[in-house]
Amino acid sequence: MKRKHQVTVVGGGVVGLAVAWRAQARGHEVTLVDPRPARGASWVAGGMLAPVTEAWPGEEEVLTLGEESLRRWPQFAEDLGGCGLSEKGTLVAALDSADLGVLDQLAAYLHSAGREAEKLTSRQLKRREPGLAGSLRGGLAVPGDLSVDNRALLDALRKPLDPIREEVVELGPETVRTTGRTLRGDLVVLAAGAWSARLHPALEHAVRPLKGEILRLRARRTTLGPPAHTVRAYAEGRPIYLVPRAGGELVLGATQYEAGFDEVVTARGVRELLEGAERVFPAIAEYELAETAAGLRAASVDNLPFIGRLPDGVFAATGHHRNGLLMAPITADAVLAALDGTPPPPGVAAADPARLREKESV
Ligand code: GLY
């Protein structure tokens, strides 16, 4: 039988919760610390599990890691009771000819990388999703990119856990000091998202907050229902997405700004999102605007997360950039592998924080 460990997880967003849940299920003794668990960027998120439509030339390791994690998602969601996992797939639409140029570039890259993405004319797009605007220039169908109800997921993940709701003051490889106590164990996992840089000097210049605003809207009795697929679009150079939820809700995201730790929803953010969305899916203009929210993605220097040991032995599980939900299952598996003393899952080696030291030494 494998040895059981005492694990302290710092951060109760989707990554920290997934790590804690999986480690606890494996029989490890887990303590989770977060003053506001299951909130932050994970609560705000659109819920896309989209390695292919998030892919970009030069970021092959992000794509590989995301796909490895996506493979784990159906079982992960099933173990948590489903969490609204949608396998309807994703459509990507272009508003004008410059946007179509961006889509063509993405399609060419995906084809060269052997990924599935079918080009669609404007008419084909509308046939698949009748509520889309007739004026769209064309699009792509990406059947493999999925979505999940992030809030149902967070609820399910935190159910078996009883977090300590205190601020972390200091941490080391075996000790976490909070505002109220000192916790000791065999492994400390740092999963504090955008705040990770403040908690560990090795991440000081490696992880930063990247603000994102989203809107939640609700179809009304008199309006067309939300699209069946996740719809992503380039609207005059601005990427947006519409992620349907059960019960007529639609998540519209997301802005992306370097704004430090600012979590205020701005009028400009709301305007940008609505303007773009209305031109892609006109019925949205009559939807109820149910919620506005902002969160801080944990951006990393190279858009790859940091999954692995920092120089002092703290295990980093942070810096997931736009892919926290997507990469939660593989990050949890990487922590389990470290606890078992086995090699990390495929794709994770590229996310080893050792790359920070390698960059420093060249
Ligand atoms: N994953 C989408 C976003 O970060 O907005």
XYZ file of C-alpha atoms and ligand atoms in Angstrom:
367
model
C 0.000 0.000 0.000
C 1.203 3.540 -0.816
C 2.219 5.743 2.104
C -0.377 8.233 3.322
C 0.740 11.860 3.644
C -0.350 15.019 5.390
C -1.009 17.590 2.690
C -1.723 21.300 3.144
C -3.311 22.979 0.146
C -3.097 26.781 0.046
C -5.878 28.149 -2.150
C -9.453 26.964 -2.593
C -10.095 27.819 -6.230
C -10.810 25.056 -8.711
C -7.188 23.876 -8.788
C -6.712 23.774 -5.008
C -10.116 22.156 -4.499
C -9.429 19.521 -7.161
C -6.057 18.715 -5.593
C -7.560 18.525 -2.095
C -10.537 16.429 -3.206
C -8.441 13.910 -5.131
C -5.765 13.664 -2.424
C -8.396 13.154 0.279
C -10.140 10.505 -1.827
C -6.785 8.703 -2.068
C -6.612 8.528 1.716
C -4.194 11.397 2.377
C -4.884 13.717 5.285
C -5.696 17.049 3.670
C -6.009 20.560 5.077
C -7.255 23.290 2.767
C -6.668 26.951 3.635
C -8.468 29.839 1.970
C -10.303 32.810 3.498
C -12.924 32.621 0.699
C -12.918 29.141 -0.821
C -14.687 28.407 -4.115
C -14.770 32.053 -5.151
C -12.335 34.199 -7.166
C -11.603 33.477 -10.807
C -13.037 29.941 -10.583
C -16.427 31.324 -9.533
C -16.405 34.010 -12.227
C -15.231 31.699 -15.038
C -17.170 30.878 -18.188
C -16.475 27.166 -17.780
C -14.929 26.450 -21.173
C -12.724 23.367 -21.407
C -11.145 24.470 -24.628
C -7.555 23.505 -25.394
C -8.120 23.681 -29.161
C -9.961 26.992 -29.439
C -7.547 28.546 -26.927
C -4.565 27.249 -28.933
C -2.126 29.585 -30.606
C 1.084 29.058 -32.647
C 4.092 28.822 -30.385
C 2.084 27.447 -27.450
C 2.225 23.752 -28.319
C 3.015 22.692 -24.753
C -0.083 24.493 -23.478
C -2.163 22.657 -26.096
C -0.693 19.246 -25.217
C -1.181 19.754 -21.488
C -4.719 21.037 -22.017
C -5.631 18.043 -24.173
C -4.182 15.620 -21.639
C -6.367 17.227 -18.996
C -9.426 17.335 -21.265
C -9.180 13.544 -21.666
C -9.633 13.275 -17.904
C -12.673 15.526 -17.803
C -15.550 13.098 -18.546
C -14.513 10.804 -15.666
C -13.661 13.733 -13.403
C -17.108 15.266 -13.952
C -18.859 11.926 -13.576
C -17.149 11.326 -10.228
C -18.540 14.694 -9.112
C -22.086 14.012 -10.249
C -21.893 15.517 -13.757
C -21.459 19.250 -13.036
C -23.259 20.232 -16.233
C -20.487 18.939 -18.489
C -21.564 19.743 -22.036
C -20.180 17.751 -24.944
C -22.033 19.726 -27.624
C -18.737 21.247 -28.806
C -17.698 24.737 -29.806
C -18.346 26.994 -32.795
C -16.075 29.919 -33.535
C -17.412 32.827 -35.597
C -15.813 35.795 -37.335
C -17.563 39.139 -37.580
C -15.595 40.888 -40.313
C -12.941 40.009 -42.853
C -10.075 40.832 -40.481
C -11.645 38.529 -37.889
C -11.967 35.867 -40.562
C -8.240 36.302 -41.227
C -7.548 35.505 -37.553
C -9.767 32.427 -37.765
C -8.016 31.271 -40.945
C -4.705 31.595 -39.137
C -6.033 29.527 -36.220
C -7.481 26.923 -38.601
C -4.220 26.634 -40.533
C -2.291 26.173 -37.304
C -4.722 23.567 -35.975
C -4.601 21.599 -39.215
C -0.807 21.684 -39.275
C -0.859 20.406 -35.688
C -3.275 17.618 -36.689
C -6.240 18.944 -34.672
C -9.872 18.742 -35.697
C -11.411 22.053 -36.803
C -13.878 22.249 -39.672
C -14.187 25.511 -41.580
C -17.766 26.743 -41.969
C -19.362 29.285 -44.254
C -21.709 31.819 -42.769
C -24.669 29.726 -43.938
C -23.261 26.531 -42.421
C -22.689 28.366 -39.160
C -26.286 29.531 -39.072
C -27.558 26.056 -39.869
C -25.777 24.711 -36.802
C -26.767 27.606 -34.581
C -29.828 29.415 -35.974
C -29.654 32.314 -33.501
C -26.318 33.541 -34.861
C -26.339 36.732 -36.918
C -26.664 36.278 -40.672
C -23.920 38.872 -41.222
C -21.116 36.727 -39.741
C -18.345 36.053 -42.244
C -17.685 32.404 -41.456
C -16.454 30.164 -38.739
C -15.026 26.942 -37.416
C -16.530 23.910 -35.714
C -14.406 22.370 -32.972
C -16.332 19.347 -31.679
C -13.804 18.367 -29.004
C -13.847 21.545 -26.897
C -16.313 21.171 -24.020
C -17.755 23.224 -21.185
C -18.752 22.697 -17.583
C -20.923 24.565 -15.083
C -18.120 26.062 -12.991
C -20.344 26.839 -10.014
C -21.866 23.354 -9.883
C -18.317 22.035 -10.090
C -17.091 24.177 -7.196
C -20.068 23.141 -5.062
C -19.396 19.461 -5.739
C -15.649 19.748 -5.124
C -15.929 21.504 -1.793
C -18.634 19.273 -0.343
C -16.281 16.733 1.261
C -13.843 19.421 2.465
C -13.912 21.678 5.488
C -11.544 24.552 4.683
C -9.754 26.718 7.211
C -10.938 30.230 6.362
C -7.835 32.209 7.274
C -5.255 34.259 5.400
C -1.886 32.605 4.852
C 0.935 34.703 6.224
C 3.933 32.559 5.349
C 4.612 29.143 3.912
C 7.439 26.682 3.503
C 7.862 23.087 2.336
C 6.309 21.602 5.491
C 4.740 24.537 7.308
C 1.963 27.009 6.606
C 1.454 29.887 8.992
C -1.970 31.510 8.870
C -3.451 34.430 10.788
C -4.665 31.942 13.415
C -2.383 28.892 13.520
C 0.602 26.989 12.230
C -0.081 23.904 10.108
C 2.514 21.195 9.591
C 2.595 18.356 7.070
C 4.658 16.475 4.482
C 3.685 18.512 1.456
C 2.515 22.074 0.922
C 0.698 22.721 -2.363
C 0.552 26.354 -3.432
C -2.621 26.837 -5.490
C -3.379 30.460 -4.691
C -3.864 31.597 -8.291
C -2.969 35.247 -8.894
C -1.948 35.596 -5.238
C 0.732 32.884 -5.480
C 3.441 35.404 -6.331
C 2.847 37.182 -3.036
C 3.260 33.937 -1.108
C 6.438 32.546 -2.628
C 9.528 34.453 -3.771
C 10.264 31.964 -6.573
C 7.008 33.034 -8.249
C 7.386 36.751 -7.605
C 7.976 37.697 -11.241
C 6.446 34.581 -12.755
C 2.724 34.839 -11.915
C 0.579 37.969 -12.223
C -3.124 38.851 -12.121
C -4.907 39.193 -15.462
C -8.312 40.733 -15.009
C -11.384 39.295 -16.723
C -14.979 40.491 -16.612
C -18.001 38.372 -17.453
C -21.745 38.856 -17.641
C -24.412 36.335 -16.830
C -27.622 36.749 -18.791
C -30.897 34.902 -18.802
C -33.216 34.182 -21.728
C -36.778 35.412 -21.186
C -40.083 33.843 -22.127
C -40.288 36.104 -25.168
C -36.713 35.614 -26.423
C -34.860 32.957 -28.340
C -33.126 30.513 -26.002
C -29.321 30.458 -25.648
C -27.222 28.716 -28.288
C -26.781 24.951 -27.887
C -23.007 25.101 -28.469
C -20.391 27.219 -26.832
C -19.967 30.079 -29.298
C -16.689 31.908 -29.463
C -16.252 34.869 -31.755
C -13.805 37.443 -32.936
C -15.755 40.661 -33.047
C -13.666 43.409 -34.671
C -10.520 41.982 -33.178
C -12.004 41.346 -29.764
C -12.461 37.730 -28.661
C -15.684 36.926 -26.815
C -17.479 33.752 -25.833
C -21.023 32.699 -25.048
C -21.324 29.616 -22.873
C -24.832 28.217 -22.381
C -25.915 26.802 -19.034
C -28.925 24.671 -18.208
C -32.101 26.644 -17.474
C -31.669 29.426 -20.048
C -28.591 31.093 -18.564
C -25.799 32.348 -20.787
C -22.326 33.341 -19.647
C -20.768 36.061 -21.766
C -17.030 36.567 -21.412
C -14.539 37.822 -21.128
C -12.474 40.959 -21.114
C -8.745 40.672 -20.554
C -6.762 43.467 -18.948
C -3.501 43.947 -17.106
C -4.967 45.860 -14.155
C -3.129 44.530 -11.119
C -5.436 43.303 -8.376
C -8.406 45.411 -9.527
C -11.597 43.323 -9.334
C -14.116 46.026 -10.161
C -16.479 45.546 -13.099
C -16.201 48.607 -15.319
C -18.801 50.192 -17.587
C -16.357 49.815 -20.455
C -16.026 46.074 -19.838
C -19.785 45.583 -19.860
C -20.173 47.709 -22.998
C -17.433 45.861 -24.885
C -18.903 42.473 -24.104
C -22.481 43.411 -24.938
C -21.583 45.252 -28.124
C -19.658 42.281 -29.447
C -22.201 39.695 -28.325
C -25.163 41.500 -29.839
C -23.525 41.473 -33.248
C -22.880 37.743 -32.986
C -26.084 36.584 -31.272
C -28.644 39.400 -31.642
C -31.283 37.931 -29.303
C -29.008 38.601 -26.346
C -30.053 42.266 -26.393
C -33.426 41.282 -24.900
C -32.015 38.929 -22.273
C -32.135 39.745 -18.576
C -28.733 40.958 -17.406
C -28.505 38.871 -14.240
C -24.954 39.391 -13.009
C -21.698 41.127 -13.724
C -18.466 39.855 -12.186
C -14.717 40.220 -12.446
C -11.971 37.789 -11.541
C -8.213 37.563 -11.721
C -6.687 34.863 -13.858
C -3.270 33.710 -12.693
C -1.216 34.526 -15.764
C 2.250 33.081 -16.109
C 5.243 34.394 -18.013
C 4.844 31.881 -20.849
C 1.132 30.977 -20.521
C 2.071 27.525 -19.189
C 1.170 26.829 -15.566
C 3.686 25.999 -12.858
C 3.118 22.424 -11.751
C 5.947 20.912 -9.731
C 8.391 21.581 -6.934
C 9.789 25.030 -6.268
C 13.436 25.125 -5.107
C 12.505 24.765 -1.413
C 10.164 21.812 -2.014
C 6.812 23.625 -1.976
C 4.668 22.122 -4.747
C 3.423 24.814 -7.139
C -0.005 24.289 -8.737
C -0.635 27.737 -10.119
C -0.284 30.088 -13.089
C -2.972 28.333 -15.138
C -3.667 31.531 -17.100
C -6.907 31.094 -19.104
C -7.049 27.358 -18.390
C -7.642 26.800 -14.677
C -10.813 24.751 -15.015
C -9.488 22.798 -17.974
C -6.228 21.884 -16.280
C -7.543 21.156 -12.781
C -7.769 17.359 -13.285
C -4.231 16.927 -14.627
C -2.840 19.241 -11.949
C -4.491 17.103 -9.273
C -3.029 13.981 -10.892
C 0.414 15.593 -10.882
C 0.154 16.190 -7.128
C -0.986 12.585 -6.575
C 2.006 11.368 -8.598
C 4.344 13.481 -6.453
C 2.785 11.995 -3.299
C 3.193 8.469 -4.690
C 6.729 9.183 -5.910
C 5.794 8.271 -9.489
C 6.511 10.266 -12.699
C 4.095 13.121 -13.506
C 1.342 12.608 -16.116
C 2.175 13.256 -19.791
C 2.647 16.911 -20.677
C 3.298 18.043 -17.105
C 7.101 18.061 -17.377
C 6.844 21.163 -19.596
C 5.110 22.971 -16.719
C 7.896 22.251 -14.218
C 8.825 25.494 -12.411
C 12.477 24.501 -12.932
C 12.154 26.309 -16.268
C 12.284 29.580 -14.345
C 15.788 28.763 -13.085
C 16.870 27.588 -16.539
C 15.769 30.955 -17.999
C 17.672 32.806 -15.300
C 20.896 30.931 -15.980
C 21.057 31.639 -19.766
N -10.798 30.609 -20.289
C -11.371 31.793 -20.732
C -10.937 32.997 -20.042
O -9.963 32.985 -19.317
O -11.530 34.030 -20.246
